mmCIF file of C-alpha atoms in Angstrom:
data_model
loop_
_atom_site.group_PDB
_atom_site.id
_atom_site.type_symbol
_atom_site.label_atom_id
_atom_site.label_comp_id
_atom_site.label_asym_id
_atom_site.label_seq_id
_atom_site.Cartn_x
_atom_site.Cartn_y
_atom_site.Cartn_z
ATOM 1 C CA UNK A 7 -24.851 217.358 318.751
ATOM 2 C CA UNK A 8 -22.625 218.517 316.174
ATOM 3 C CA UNK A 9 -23.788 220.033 313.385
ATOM 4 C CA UNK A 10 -22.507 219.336 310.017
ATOM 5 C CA UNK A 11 -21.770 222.462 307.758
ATOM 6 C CA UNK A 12 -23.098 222.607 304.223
ATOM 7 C CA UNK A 13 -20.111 223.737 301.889
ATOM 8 C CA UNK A 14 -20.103 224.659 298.125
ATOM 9 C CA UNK A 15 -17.498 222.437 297.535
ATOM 10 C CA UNK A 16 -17.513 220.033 295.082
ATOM 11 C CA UNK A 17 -17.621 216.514 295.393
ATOM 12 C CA UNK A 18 -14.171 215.178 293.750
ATOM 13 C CA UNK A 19 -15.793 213.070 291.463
ATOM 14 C CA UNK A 20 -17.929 216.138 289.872
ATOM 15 C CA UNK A 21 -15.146 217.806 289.194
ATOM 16 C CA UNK A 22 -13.951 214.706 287.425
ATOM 17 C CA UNK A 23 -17.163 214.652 285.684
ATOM 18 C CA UNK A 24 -16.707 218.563 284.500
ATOM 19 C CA UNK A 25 -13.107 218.247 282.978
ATOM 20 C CA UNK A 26 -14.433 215.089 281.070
ATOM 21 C CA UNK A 27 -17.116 217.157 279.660
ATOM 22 C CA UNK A 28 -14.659 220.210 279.106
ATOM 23 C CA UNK A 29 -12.438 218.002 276.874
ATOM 24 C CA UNK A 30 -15.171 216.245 275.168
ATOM 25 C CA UNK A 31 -16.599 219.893 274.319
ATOM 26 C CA UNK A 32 -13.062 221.032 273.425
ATOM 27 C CA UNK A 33 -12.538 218.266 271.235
ATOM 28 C CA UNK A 34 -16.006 218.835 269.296
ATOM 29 C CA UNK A 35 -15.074 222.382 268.399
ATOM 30 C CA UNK A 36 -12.008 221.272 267.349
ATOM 31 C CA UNK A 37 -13.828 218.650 265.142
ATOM 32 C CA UNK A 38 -15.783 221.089 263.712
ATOM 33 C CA UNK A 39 -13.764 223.738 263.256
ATOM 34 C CA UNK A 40 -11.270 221.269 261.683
ATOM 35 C CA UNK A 41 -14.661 220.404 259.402
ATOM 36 C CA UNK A 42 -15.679 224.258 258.757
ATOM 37 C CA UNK A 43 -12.099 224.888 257.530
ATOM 38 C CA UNK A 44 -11.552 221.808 255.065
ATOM 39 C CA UNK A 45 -14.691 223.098 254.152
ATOM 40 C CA UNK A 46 -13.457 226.181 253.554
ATOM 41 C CA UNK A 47 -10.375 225.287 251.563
ATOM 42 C CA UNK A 48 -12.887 223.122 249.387
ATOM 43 C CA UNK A 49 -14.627 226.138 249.016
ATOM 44 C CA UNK A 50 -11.963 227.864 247.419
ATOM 45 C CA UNK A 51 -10.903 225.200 245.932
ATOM 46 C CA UNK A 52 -14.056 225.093 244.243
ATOM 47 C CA UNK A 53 -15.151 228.711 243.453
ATOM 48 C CA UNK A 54 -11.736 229.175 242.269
ATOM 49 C CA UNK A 55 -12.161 226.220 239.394
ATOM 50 C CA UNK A 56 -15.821 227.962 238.877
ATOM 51 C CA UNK A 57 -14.548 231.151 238.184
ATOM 52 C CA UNK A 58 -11.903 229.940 235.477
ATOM 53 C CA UNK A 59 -14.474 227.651 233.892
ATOM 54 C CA UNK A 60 -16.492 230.787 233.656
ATOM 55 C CA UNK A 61 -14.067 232.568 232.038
ATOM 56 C CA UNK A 62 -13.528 229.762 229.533
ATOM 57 C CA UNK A 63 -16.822 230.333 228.803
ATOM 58 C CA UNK A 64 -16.429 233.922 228.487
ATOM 59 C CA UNK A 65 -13.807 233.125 225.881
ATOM 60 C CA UNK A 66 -15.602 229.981 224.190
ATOM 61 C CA UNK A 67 -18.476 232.542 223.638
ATOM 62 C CA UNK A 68 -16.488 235.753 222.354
ATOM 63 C CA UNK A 69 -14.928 233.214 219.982
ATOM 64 C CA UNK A 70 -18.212 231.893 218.839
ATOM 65 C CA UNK A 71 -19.664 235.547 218.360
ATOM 66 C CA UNK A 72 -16.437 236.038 216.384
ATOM 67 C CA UNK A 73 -16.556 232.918 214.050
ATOM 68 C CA UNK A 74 -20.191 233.867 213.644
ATOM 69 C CA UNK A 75 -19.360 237.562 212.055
ATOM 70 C CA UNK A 76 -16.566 235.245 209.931
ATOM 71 C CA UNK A 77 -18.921 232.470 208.551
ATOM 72 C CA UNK A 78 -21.428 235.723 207.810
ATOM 73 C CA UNK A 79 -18.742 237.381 205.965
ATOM 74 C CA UNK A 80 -17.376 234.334 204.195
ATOM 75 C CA UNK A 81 -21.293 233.657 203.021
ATOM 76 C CA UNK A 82 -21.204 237.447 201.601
ATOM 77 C CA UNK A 83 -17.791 236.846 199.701
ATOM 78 C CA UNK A 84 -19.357 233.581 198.908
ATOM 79 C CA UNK A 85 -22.397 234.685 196.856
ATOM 80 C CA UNK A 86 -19.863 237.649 195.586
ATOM 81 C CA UNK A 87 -18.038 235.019 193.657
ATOM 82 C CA UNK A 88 -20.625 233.407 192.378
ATOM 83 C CA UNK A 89 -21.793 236.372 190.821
ATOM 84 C CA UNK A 90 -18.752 237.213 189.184
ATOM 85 C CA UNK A 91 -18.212 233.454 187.990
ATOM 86 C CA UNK A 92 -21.367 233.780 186.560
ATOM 87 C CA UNK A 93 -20.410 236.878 184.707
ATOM 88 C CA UNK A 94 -17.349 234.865 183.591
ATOM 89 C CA UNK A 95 -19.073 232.022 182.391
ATOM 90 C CA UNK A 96 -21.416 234.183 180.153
ATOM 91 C CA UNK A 97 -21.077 233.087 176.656
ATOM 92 C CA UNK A 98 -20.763 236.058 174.703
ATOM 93 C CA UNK A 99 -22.469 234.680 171.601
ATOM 94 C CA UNK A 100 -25.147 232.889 173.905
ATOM 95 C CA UNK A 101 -26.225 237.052 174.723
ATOM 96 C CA UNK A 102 -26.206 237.612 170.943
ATOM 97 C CA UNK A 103 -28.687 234.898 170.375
ATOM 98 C CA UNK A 104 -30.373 236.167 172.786
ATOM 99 C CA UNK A 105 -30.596 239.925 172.090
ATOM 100 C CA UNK A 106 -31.484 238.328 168.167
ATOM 101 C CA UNK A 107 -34.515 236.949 169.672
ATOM 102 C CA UNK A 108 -35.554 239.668 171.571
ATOM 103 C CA UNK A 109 -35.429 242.148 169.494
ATOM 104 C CA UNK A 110 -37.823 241.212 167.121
ATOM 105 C CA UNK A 111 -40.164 241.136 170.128
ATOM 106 C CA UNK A 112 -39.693 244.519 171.375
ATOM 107 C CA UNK A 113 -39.974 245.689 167.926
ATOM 108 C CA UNK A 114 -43.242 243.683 166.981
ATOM 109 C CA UNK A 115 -44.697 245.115 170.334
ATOM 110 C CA UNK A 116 -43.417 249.165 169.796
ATOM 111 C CA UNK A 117 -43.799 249.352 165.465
ATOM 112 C CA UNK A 118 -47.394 247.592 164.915
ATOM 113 C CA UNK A 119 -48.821 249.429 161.661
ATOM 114 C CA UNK A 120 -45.414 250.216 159.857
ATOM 115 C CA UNK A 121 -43.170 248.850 157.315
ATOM 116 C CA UNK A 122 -39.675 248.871 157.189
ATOM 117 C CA UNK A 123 -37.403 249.312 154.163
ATOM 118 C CA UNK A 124 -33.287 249.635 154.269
ATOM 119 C CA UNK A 125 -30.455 251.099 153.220
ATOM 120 C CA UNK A 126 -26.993 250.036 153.670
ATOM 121 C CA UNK A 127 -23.914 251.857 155.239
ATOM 122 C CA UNK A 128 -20.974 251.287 156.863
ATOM 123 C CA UNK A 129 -21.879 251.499 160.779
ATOM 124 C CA UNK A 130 -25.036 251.030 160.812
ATOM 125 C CA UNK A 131 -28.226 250.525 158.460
ATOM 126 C CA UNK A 132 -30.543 253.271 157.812
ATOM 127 C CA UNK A 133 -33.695 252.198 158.803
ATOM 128 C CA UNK A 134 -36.669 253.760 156.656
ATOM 129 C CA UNK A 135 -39.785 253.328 159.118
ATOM 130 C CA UNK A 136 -43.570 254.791 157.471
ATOM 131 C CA UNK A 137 -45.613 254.475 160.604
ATOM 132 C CA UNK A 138 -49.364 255.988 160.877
ATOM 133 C CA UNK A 139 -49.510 258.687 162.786
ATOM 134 C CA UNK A 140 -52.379 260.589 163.768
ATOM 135 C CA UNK A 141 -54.092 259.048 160.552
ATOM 136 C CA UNK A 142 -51.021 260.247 158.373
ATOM 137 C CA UNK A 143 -48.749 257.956 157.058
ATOM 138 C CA UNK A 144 -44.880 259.544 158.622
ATOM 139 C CA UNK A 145 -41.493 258.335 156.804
ATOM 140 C CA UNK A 146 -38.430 258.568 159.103
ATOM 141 C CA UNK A 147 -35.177 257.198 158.749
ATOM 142 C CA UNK A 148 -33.138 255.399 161.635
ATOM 143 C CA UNK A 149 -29.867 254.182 162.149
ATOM 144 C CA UNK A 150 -29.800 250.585 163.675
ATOM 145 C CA UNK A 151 -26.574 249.140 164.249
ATOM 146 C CA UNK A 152 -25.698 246.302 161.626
ATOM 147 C CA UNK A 153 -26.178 243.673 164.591
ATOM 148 C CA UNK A 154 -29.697 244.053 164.386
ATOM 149 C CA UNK A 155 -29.993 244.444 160.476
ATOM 150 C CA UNK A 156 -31.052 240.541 159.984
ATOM 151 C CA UNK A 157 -33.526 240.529 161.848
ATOM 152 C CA UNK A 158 -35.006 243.872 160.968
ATOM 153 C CA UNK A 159 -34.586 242.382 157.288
ATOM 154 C CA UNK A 160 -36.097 239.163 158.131
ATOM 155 C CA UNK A 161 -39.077 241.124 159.065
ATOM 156 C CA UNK A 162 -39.338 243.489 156.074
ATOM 157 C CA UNK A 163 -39.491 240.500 154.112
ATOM 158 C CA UNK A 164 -42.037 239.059 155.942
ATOM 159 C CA UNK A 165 -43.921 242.105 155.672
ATOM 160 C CA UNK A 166 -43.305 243.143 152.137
ATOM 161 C CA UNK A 167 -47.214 244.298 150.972
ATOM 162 C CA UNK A 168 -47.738 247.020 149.378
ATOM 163 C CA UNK A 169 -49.309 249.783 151.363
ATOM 164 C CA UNK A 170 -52.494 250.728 150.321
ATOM 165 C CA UNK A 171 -53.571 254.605 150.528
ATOM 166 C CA UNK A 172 -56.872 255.517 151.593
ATOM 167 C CA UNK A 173 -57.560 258.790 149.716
ATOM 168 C CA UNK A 174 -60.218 259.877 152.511
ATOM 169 C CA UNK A 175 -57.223 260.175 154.786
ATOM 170 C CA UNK A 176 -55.565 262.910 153.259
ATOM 171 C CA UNK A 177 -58.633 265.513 152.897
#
């Protein structure tokens, strides 16, 4: 009887079979390495368009934070000028009225209880003032500027009694 040997060889159409497979693996990696490396040069593409649109923002935003100090400056200056145009556009004779009709008031409110006679000279107007003081009756003179005069005048007139003396308040 003969005997038939077992060999490891392999049947010609495995090996057909194997390179097939081979290639078919070969050409898969290929694939995807073709894939991973447009993916990679979108990559970069990408991150490189990311990075200059964040330093465009980098820029946009120190520009901001610059216009930002300018605006704030420019409202300073702003409300500068209008103070001064104010100041320009002050009527001198409107703050004469003004002082004219204030005056009075301050001295209504700091002279209650005296009377108020004048005498004329060339600066200013002596001002004789007899306040009570301390139950005494105290003349002083004072020199008010001839601005005022009128309307210290006005109110001597208004106030021209005679002051009666209580003889109690002497002893």
């Amino acid at each position: 009887m003969a005997r038939m040997e077992l060999t490891d060889q392999k049947h010609p159409s495995d090996s057909i079979v194997s390179k097939q497979e081979d290639i078919r693996g070969t050409e898969k990696t290929a694939w995807l390495f073709g894939l991973d490396e447009q993916n990679v040069r979108a990559y970069k593409a990408l991150s490189g368009q990311i990075r200059e649109l964040e330093k465009k923002l980098d820029n946009y935003h120190s520009e901001y934070n610059s216009f930002k100090k300018t605006v704030r400056r420019l409202e300073r200056n702003e409300e500068d000028l209008y103070v001064q145009l104010l100041d320009k556009c002050v009527d001198r004779e409107t703050v004469v009225n003004l002082i004219h009709k204030i005056v009075p008031i301050l001295i209504n409110e700091k002279s209650k209880g005296s009377a108020y006679s004048f005498e004329s000279s060339e600066d200013s107007d002596l001002v004789e003032i007899i306040e009570k003081f301390h139950g005494y009756w105290v003349r002083e003179e004072r020199a008010v500027p001839h601005a005022f005069v009128p309307l210290a005048k006005q109110q001597s007139r208004a106030r021209s009694r005679k002051v009666k003396q209580d003889p109690e308040e002497y002893i």
